[in-house]
Amino acid sequence: MKLYQIFCILFIGLVFTGCSGISVRDDYDPQTDFSGLKTYDWMAPLENSGVDAINLERIKKSVNAQLKSKGLAVASENPDMRIAVQFGKKNKIQTHNTSVGVGYRRGHMSTGVATTQYEEGTLVLDFVDAKSDTLIWRGTARSNIRTLKTPEKRQKYLDTVIEKILKQFPPKNK
């Protein structure tokens, strides 16, 4: 019985850490010369962007810090590009097949399916060429939504997510 309890505890731990990772990807226009982009400004969020005012300020703070470290600056007049933020979430279910050896020397197996429900959030950063008004770079992060109790912990988590999104910006044109 103790072996079964240990397995259940380990399995639950793996389920919750398995769906807590941050999945990041980016895409860009290969015709864009990113080396010439030095300034940016923020686009007003769309009404259905999914981002509230508090989290929008957290996102801006984190993006501004990341882009500053890459040599870019905020410029409200004549920026090279503009940044738009979108956020969405949906309910997800994750299933896992389980099997546990039970019994002493008999080799009995107990099998089943474990399910976990969680909310998945998607954060999108769109970089738009200010002159042509065309999308030149998009960074996307997906993760389960964490309930963090303090504003400081929320900011720290967003910093981690945004650092991962912007890791590949600017892309290295070939």
Coordinates of C-alpha atoms in Angstrom, one line a residue:
M1 CA 0.0 0.0 0.0
K2 CA 2.9 2.4 0.7
L3 CA 4.2 1.9 -2.8
Y4 CA 0.9 2.9 -4.2
Q5 CA 0.7 6.0 -2.0
I6 CA 4.2 7.1 -3.0
F7 CA 3.3 6.6 -6.7
C8 CA 0.2 8.7 -6.4
I9 CA 2.1 11.5 -4.8
L10 CA 4.8 11.4 -7.4
F11 CA 2.2 11.2 -10.2
I12 CA 0.3 14.2 -8.9
G13 CA 3.5 16.2 -8.7
L14 CA 4.4 15.3 -12.3
V15 CA 1.0 16.3 -13.6
F16 CA 1.1 19.7 -12.0
T17 CA 4.7 20.4 -13.1
G18 CA 4.0 19.0 -16.5
C19 CA 1.4 21.5 -17.4
S20 CA 3.2 24.5 -15.7
G21 CA 5.9 25.0 -18.4
I22 CA 6.0 28.0 -20.6
S23 CA 5.8 27.3 -24.3
V24 CA 7.3 30.1 -26.5
R25 CA 7.5 30.6 -30.2
D26 CA 8.2 33.5 -32.5
D27 CA 7.7 34.4 -36.1
Y28 CA 8.9 37.3 -38.2
D29 CA 9.1 38.8 -41.7
P30 CA 12.5 37.8 -43.1
Q31 CA 12.6 40.9 -45.3
T32 CA 12.8 43.2 -42.3
D33 CA 16.1 44.7 -41.4
F34 CA 15.8 44.5 -37.6
S35 CA 19.3 46.1 -37.1
G36 CA 17.8 49.5 -38.2
L37 CA 15.0 49.4 -35.6
K38 CA 16.0 51.4 -32.5
T39 CA 12.8 53.0 -31.1
Y40 CA 9.3 51.8 -30.4
D41 CA 6.1 52.9 -28.8
W42 CA 3.0 51.1 -27.5
M43 CA -0.2 50.7 -29.4
A44 CA -3.4 51.4 -27.5
P45 CA -4.9 48.0 -26.5
L46 CA -7.9 46.8 -28.5
E47 CA -11.1 46.6 -26.5
N48 CA -11.1 42.8 -26.8
S49 CA -7.3 42.4 -26.1
G50 CA -8.0 40.5 -22.9
V51 CA -5.5 42.6 -20.9
D52 CA -6.6 44.6 -17.9
A53 CA -4.9 48.0 -17.1
I54 CA -2.9 46.6 -14.2
N55 CA -1.4 43.7 -16.1
L56 CA -0.9 45.9 -19.2
E57 CA 1.4 48.1 -17.1
R58 CA 3.2 45.0 -15.7
I59 CA 3.8 43.8 -19.3
K60 CA 5.0 47.2 -20.5
K61 CA 7.4 47.5 -17.5
S62 CA 8.9 44.1 -18.3
V63 CA 9.1 44.6 -22.1
N64 CA 10.6 48.0 -21.6
A65 CA 13.3 46.6 -19.4
Q66 CA 14.1 43.7 -21.8
L67 CA 14.2 46.0 -24.9
K68 CA 16.3 48.6 -23.1
S69 CA 18.9 45.8 -22.4
K70 CA 18.9 45.1 -26.2
G71 CA 19.6 48.8 -27.0
L72 CA 16.0 49.9 -27.9
A73 CA 14.3 52.9 -26.5
V74 CA 10.7 54.1 -26.1
A75 CA 9.9 57.1 -28.4
S76 CA 6.4 58.5 -28.6
E77 CA 7.3 60.6 -31.7
N78 CA 8.3 58.8 -34.9
P79 CA 9.0 55.4 -33.5
D80 CA 10.5 52.7 -35.8
M81 CA 7.9 50.2 -34.6
R82 CA 4.8 49.9 -32.4
I83 CA 4.0 47.1 -30.0
A84 CA 0.5 45.6 -29.4
V85 CA -0.4 43.2 -26.6
Q86 CA -3.1 40.5 -26.6
F87 CA -4.0 38.0 -24.0
G88 CA -6.4 35.1 -24.1
K89 CA -7.3 32.1 -21.9
K90 CA -9.2 28.9 -22.2
N91 CA -10.0 25.9 -20.1
K92 CA -8.0 22.8 -20.8
I93 CA -8.1 19.2 -19.7
Q94 CA -4.9 17.0 -19.5
T95 CA -5.3 13.3 -19.3
H96 CA -2.7 10.7 -18.3
N97 CA -2.8 6.9 -18.4
T98 CA -1.8 5.3 -15.2
S99 CA -0.7 1.8 -14.2
V100 CA 0.6 0.6 -10.9
G101 CA 1.9 -2.8 -10.0
V102 CA -0.1 -4.0 -7.0
G103 CA 0.3 -7.1 -4.9
Y104 CA 3.3 -9.0 -3.6
R105 CA 4.9 -11.4 -6.2
R106 CA 1.6 -11.7 -8.2
G107 CA 2.2 -9.0 -10.7
H108 CA -1.3 -7.6 -10.6
M109 CA -1.7 -4.3 -12.5
S110 CA -4.1 -1.5 -11.7
T111 CA -4.8 0.9 -14.6
G112 CA -6.8 4.1 -15.0
V113 CA -6.9 7.5 -16.4
A114 CA -6.1 10.7 -14.4
T115 CA -7.4 14.0 -15.6
T116 CA -6.4 17.5 -14.6
Q117 CA -8.3 20.7 -15.4
Y118 CA -6.5 24.0 -15.8
E119 CA -6.6 27.3 -17.5
E120 CA -4.1 28.0 -20.3
G121 CA -3.2 31.6 -21.0
T122 CA -1.7 32.9 -24.2
L123 CA 0.3 36.2 -24.3
V124 CA 1.0 37.7 -27.7
L125 CA 3.4 40.6 -28.4
D126 CA 3.1 42.0 -32.0
F127 CA 5.8 44.3 -33.3
V128 CA 4.4 46.4 -36.2
D129 CA 6.5 48.6 -38.5
A130 CA 5.4 52.1 -37.8
K131 CA 5.8 53.4 -41.4
S132 CA 4.1 50.5 -43.3
D133 CA 1.8 49.4 -40.5
T134 CA 2.6 45.8 -41.1
L135 CA 3.4 43.0 -38.7
I136 CA 7.2 42.3 -38.6
W137 CA 7.6 40.1 -35.5
R138 CA 5.3 38.1 -33.2
G139 CA 6.2 36.5 -30.0
T140 CA 3.8 34.1 -28.3
A141 CA 3.9 32.4 -24.9
R142 CA 1.5 29.7 -23.6
S143 CA 1.4 28.5 -20.0
N144 CA -1.1 27.4 -17.4
I145 CA -2.4 30.4 -15.5
R146 CA -1.0 30.6 -12.1
T147 CA -2.8 32.1 -9.2
L148 CA 0.0 34.2 -7.6
K149 CA -1.0 35.9 -4.3
T150 CA 1.1 39.1 -4.5
P151 CA 1.7 41.8 -7.1
E152 CA 5.4 41.2 -6.8
K153 CA 5.1 37.5 -7.6
R154 CA 2.8 38.3 -10.5
Q155 CA 5.4 40.8 -11.9
K156 CA 8.2 38.3 -11.4
Y157 CA 6.3 35.6 -13.3
L158 CA 5.5 38.0 -16.1
D159 CA 9.2 39.0 -16.2
T160 CA 10.1 35.4 -16.7
V161 CA 7.5 34.9 -19.5
I162 CA 8.5 38.0 -21.3
E163 CA 12.2 37.3 -21.1
K164 CA 11.5 34.0 -22.8
I165 CA 9.4 35.6 -25.5
L166 CA 12.0 38.3 -26.3
K167 CA 14.9 35.9 -26.1
Q168 CA 14.9 35.6 -29.9
F169 CA 14.3 39.3 -30.6
P170 CA 15.6 40.7 -32.7
P171 CA 16.0 37.7 -35.0
K172 CA 19.2 37.1 -36.7
N173 CA 18.5 37.7 -40.4
K174 CA 20.3 35.3 -42.7

